[in-house]
PDB file of C-alpha atoms in Angstrom:
ATOM      1  CA  VAL A 133     -72.444 -17.397  19.862  1.00 96.00           C
ATOM      2  CA  GLN A 134     -72.836 -15.045  16.929  1.00 97.00           C
ATOM      3  CA  LEU A 135     -71.807 -11.394  16.875  1.00 98.00           C
ATOM      4  CA  VAL A 136     -72.415  -9.237  13.814  1.00 98.00           C
ATOM      5  CA  GLU A 137     -70.932  -5.756  13.607  1.00 98.00           C
ATOM      6  CA  SER A 138     -72.161  -2.981  11.336  1.00 98.00           C
ATOM      7  CA  GLY A 139     -71.891   0.760  10.845  1.00 98.00           C
ATOM      8  CA  GLY A 140     -68.330   1.124   9.683  1.00 97.00           C
ATOM      9  CA  GLY A 141     -67.321   3.260   6.746  1.00 97.00           C
ATOM     10  CA  LEU A 142     -65.278   6.179   5.516  1.00 97.00           C
ATOM     11  CA  VAL A 143     -65.332   9.379   7.563  1.00 98.00           C
ATOM     12  CA  GLN A 144     -63.322  12.582   7.598  1.00 98.00           C
ATOM     13  CA  PRO A 145     -61.155  13.551  10.573  1.00 98.00           C
ATOM     14  CA  GLY A 146     -63.312  15.158  13.227  1.00 98.00           C
ATOM     15  CA  GLY A 147     -66.375  13.252  12.097  1.00 98.00           C
ATOM     16  CA  SER A 148     -68.545  10.708  13.894  1.00 98.00           C
ATOM     17  CA  LEU A 149     -69.738   7.155  13.434  1.00 98.00           C
ATOM     18  CA  THR A 150     -71.842   4.761  15.451  1.00 98.00           C
ATOM     19  CA  LEU A 151     -71.045   1.069  15.312  1.00 98.00           C
ATOM     20  CA  SER A 152     -73.565  -1.610  16.236  1.00 98.00           C
ATOM     21  CA  CYS A 153     -73.109  -5.232  17.209  1.00 98.00           C
ATOM     22  CA  THR A 154     -76.073  -7.583  17.267  1.00 98.00           C
ATOM     23  CA  ALA A 155     -75.735 -10.755  19.296  1.00 98.00           C
ATOM     24  CA  SER A 156     -77.423 -14.134  19.220  1.00 97.00           C
ATOM     25  CA  GLY A 157     -76.886 -17.621  20.564  1.00 96.00           C
ATOM     26  CA  PHE A 158     -76.423 -16.697  24.220  1.00 96.00           C
ATOM     27  CA  THR A 159     -78.114 -14.793  27.041  1.00 96.00           C
ATOM     28  CA  PHE A 160     -76.891 -11.364  26.017  1.00 97.00           C
ATOM     29  CA  GLY A 161     -77.966  -9.556  29.168  1.00 97.00           C
ATOM     30  CA  SER A 162     -75.830 -11.788  31.389  1.00 97.00           C
ATOM     31  CA  TYR A 163     -72.397 -10.879  30.029  1.00 97.00           C
ATOM     32  CA  ALA A 164     -70.053  -7.961  29.700  1.00 98.00           C
ATOM     33  CA  MET A 165     -69.341  -6.831  26.159  1.00 98.00           C
ATOM     34  CA  ALA A 166     -66.428  -4.991  24.626  1.00 98.00           C
ATOM     35  CA  TRP A 167     -65.174  -3.327  21.486  1.00 98.00           C
ATOM     36  CA  PHE A 168     -61.692  -4.009  20.162  1.00 98.00           C
ATOM     37  CA  ARG A 169     -59.912  -2.633  17.158  1.00 97.00           C
ATOM     38  CA  GLN A 170     -56.964  -3.618  15.046  1.00 97.00           C
ATOM     39  CA  ALA A 171     -55.155  -0.897  13.179  1.00 94.00           C
ATOM     40  CA  PRO A 172     -53.121  -1.772  10.078  1.00 89.00           C
ATOM     41  CA  GLY A 173     -49.857  -3.386  11.129  1.00 92.00           C
ATOM     42  CA  LYS A 174     -50.736  -3.394  14.820  1.00 94.00           C
ATOM     43  CA  GLN A 175     -52.083  -5.837  17.356  1.00 95.00           C
ATOM     44  CA  ARG A 176     -55.732  -5.909  18.324  1.00 95.00           C
ATOM     45  CA  GLU A 177     -56.445  -3.714  21.333  1.00 96.00           C
ATOM     46  CA  GLN A 178     -59.398  -3.405  23.673  1.00 97.00           C
ATOM     47  CA  ILE A 179     -60.868   0.090  23.493  1.00 98.00           C
ATOM     48  CA  ALA A 180     -64.129  -0.069  25.457  1.00 98.00           C
ATOM     49  CA  GLU A 181     -66.071  -2.426  27.671  1.00 98.00           C
ATOM     50  CA  ILE A 182     -69.445  -2.380  29.396  1.00 98.00           C
ATOM     51  CA  ASN A 183     -70.832  -4.573  32.131  1.00 98.00           C
ATOM     52  CA  TRP A 184     -73.988  -6.659  31.897  1.00 97.00           C
ATOM     53  CA  LEU A 185     -76.312  -3.897  33.143  1.00 97.00           C
ATOM     54  CA  GLY A 186     -74.644  -1.068  31.292  1.00 96.00           C
ATOM     55  CA  SER A 187     -73.876   0.630  34.601  1.00 97.00           C
ATOM     56  CA  ASN A 188     -70.090   0.434  34.375  1.00 98.00           C
ATOM     57  CA  THR A 189     -67.881   1.252  31.422  1.00 98.00           C
ATOM     58  CA  ASP A 190     -64.159   1.499  30.820  1.00 98.00           C
ATOM     59  CA  TYR A 191     -62.124   2.937  27.973  1.00 98.00           C
ATOM     60  CA  ALA A 192     -58.615   2.885  26.621  1.00 98.00           C
ATOM     61  CA  ASP A 193     -56.804   6.171  27.078  1.00 97.00           C
ATOM     62  CA  SER A 194     -56.624   6.582  23.301  1.00 96.00           C
ATOM     63  CA  VAL A 195     -60.422   6.908  22.996  1.00 98.00           C
ATOM     64  CA  LYS A 196     -61.479   8.216  26.408  1.00 98.00           C
ATOM     65  CA  GLY A 197     -63.680  11.279  26.103  1.00 97.00           C
ATOM     66  CA  ARG A 198     -64.376  10.644  22.410  1.00 98.00           C
ATOM     67  CA  PHE A 199     -65.994   7.181  22.294  1.00 98.00           C
ATOM     68  CA  THR A 200     -69.028   5.927  24.206  1.00 98.00           C
ATOM     69  CA  ILE A 201     -70.099   2.316  24.626  1.00 98.00           C
ATOM     70  CA  THR A 202     -73.732   1.532  25.391  1.00 98.00           C
ATOM     71  CA  ARG A 203     -75.997  -1.500  25.226  1.00 98.00           C
ATOM     72  CA  GLU A 204     -79.641  -2.379  24.775  1.00 98.00           C
ATOM     73  CA  ASN A 205     -80.227  -5.759  26.373  1.00 98.00           C
ATOM     74  CA  PHE A 206     -83.762  -6.094  25.054  1.00 97.00           C
ATOM     75  CA  ASP A 207     -82.473  -5.761  21.494  1.00 97.00           C
ATOM     76  CA  LYS A 208     -79.280  -7.744  22.197  1.00 98.00           C
ATOM     77  CA  THR A 209     -77.175  -4.958  20.761  1.00 98.00           C
ATOM     78  CA  VAL A 210     -74.062  -3.111  21.876  1.00 98.00           C
ATOM     79  CA  PHE A 211     -73.097   0.235  20.357  1.00 98.00           C
ATOM     80  CA  LEU A 212     -69.946   2.290  20.018  1.00 98.00           C
ATOM     81  CA  ARG A 213     -70.476   5.980  19.393  1.00 98.00           C
ATOM     82  CA  MET A 214     -67.267   7.507  18.030  1.00 98.00           C
ATOM     83  CA  ASN A 215     -66.823  11.273  17.951  1.00 98.00           C
ATOM     84  CA  ALA A 216     -63.911  13.506  16.990  1.00 98.00           C
ATOM     85  CA  LEU A 217     -62.410  10.736  14.899  1.00 98.00           C
ATOM     86  CA  LYS A 218     -58.705  10.851  14.148  1.00 97.00           C
ATOM     87  CA  LEU A 219     -56.601   9.326  11.390  1.00 96.00           C
ATOM     88  CA  GLU A 220     -55.218   6.846  13.920  1.00 95.00           C
ATOM     89  CA  ASP A 221     -58.716   5.513  14.647  1.00 97.00           C
ATOM     90  CA  THR A 222     -58.630   3.727  11.287  1.00 97.00           C
ATOM     91  CA  GLY A 223     -58.927  -0.018  11.694  1.00 97.00           C
ATOM     92  CA  LEU A 224     -61.069  -3.099  11.900  1.00 98.00           C
ATOM     93  CA  TYR A 225     -63.487  -2.874  14.821  1.00 98.00           C
ATOM     94  CA  TYR A 226     -64.729  -6.015  16.565  1.00 97.00           C
ATOM     95  CA  CYS A 227     -67.232  -6.600  19.298  1.00 97.00           C
ATOM     96  CA  ALA A 228     -66.605  -9.378  21.780  1.00 98.00           C
ATOM     97  CA  LYS A 229     -68.472 -11.280  24.456  1.00 97.00           C
ATOM     98  CA  GLY A 230     -67.109 -11.489  27.970  1.00 97.00           C
ATOM     99  CA  THR A 231     -67.064 -14.535  30.187  1.00 96.00           C
ATOM    100  CA  ARG A 232     -68.417 -12.713  33.238  1.00 96.00           C
ATOM    101  CA  ARG A 233     -71.043 -10.125  34.058  1.00 96.00           C
ATOM    102  CA  GLU A 234     -68.668  -7.332  34.957  1.00 96.00           C
ATOM    103  CA  SER A 235     -65.760  -7.798  32.511  1.00 93.00           C
ATOM    104  CA  GLY A 236     -63.674 -10.161  30.411  1.00 89.00           C
ATOM    105  CA  PRO A 237     -61.737 -12.081  29.450  1.00 96.00           C
ATOM    106  CA  TYR A 238     -63.311 -11.845  26.025  1.00 96.00           C
ATOM    107  CA  THR A 239     -63.417 -15.088  24.130  1.00 91.00           C
ATOM    108  CA  ASP A 240     -65.996 -14.783  21.326  1.00 95.00           C
ATOM    109  CA  TRP A 241     -65.629 -12.354  18.447  1.00 94.00           C
ATOM    110  CA  GLY A 242     -67.472 -11.005  15.476  1.00 95.00           C
ATOM    111  CA  ARG A 243     -65.911 -10.613  12.045  1.00 96.00           C
ATOM    112  CA  GLY A 244     -65.504  -6.887  12.424  1.00 97.00           C
ATOM    113  CA  THR A 245     -66.449  -3.752  10.548  1.00 98.00           C
ATOM    114  CA  HIS A 246     -63.953  -1.442   8.862  1.00 98.00           C
ATOM    115  CA  VAL A 247     -63.560   2.183   9.871  1.00 98.00           C
ATOM    116  CA  THR A 248     -61.436   4.449   7.697  1.00 98.00           C
ATOM    117  CA  VAL A 249     -60.685   7.987   8.801  1.00 97.00           C
ATOM    118  CA  SER A 250     -59.294   9.973   5.917  1.00 97.00           C
ATOM    119  CA  SER A 251     -59.528  13.391   4.354  1.00 94.00           C
TER     120      SER A 251
END
């Protein structure tokens, strides 16, 4: 299993970013996927997940209404669109592969991409 995240960077509060995660080494379309983040000095937290078809999604309260997770099974890619970014969204963002079609647990991780929200 290989997961490679991209799209992170520096953005001002209120701005937007779209993260991508490209997968290989497994049948991408058969598993749920998720995005996690780890803020400085805090534990890693799950912020969004999507089922194998892309028909069901779930979000942490901290990002609900601002972030959107989507997937393109043909391209083996999962995305995280982040709008209305806040200072507290700063962190290292990881994508992860689930062990089931509908949800986790999530057991395989990428190396992450950094997102910094700062004025």
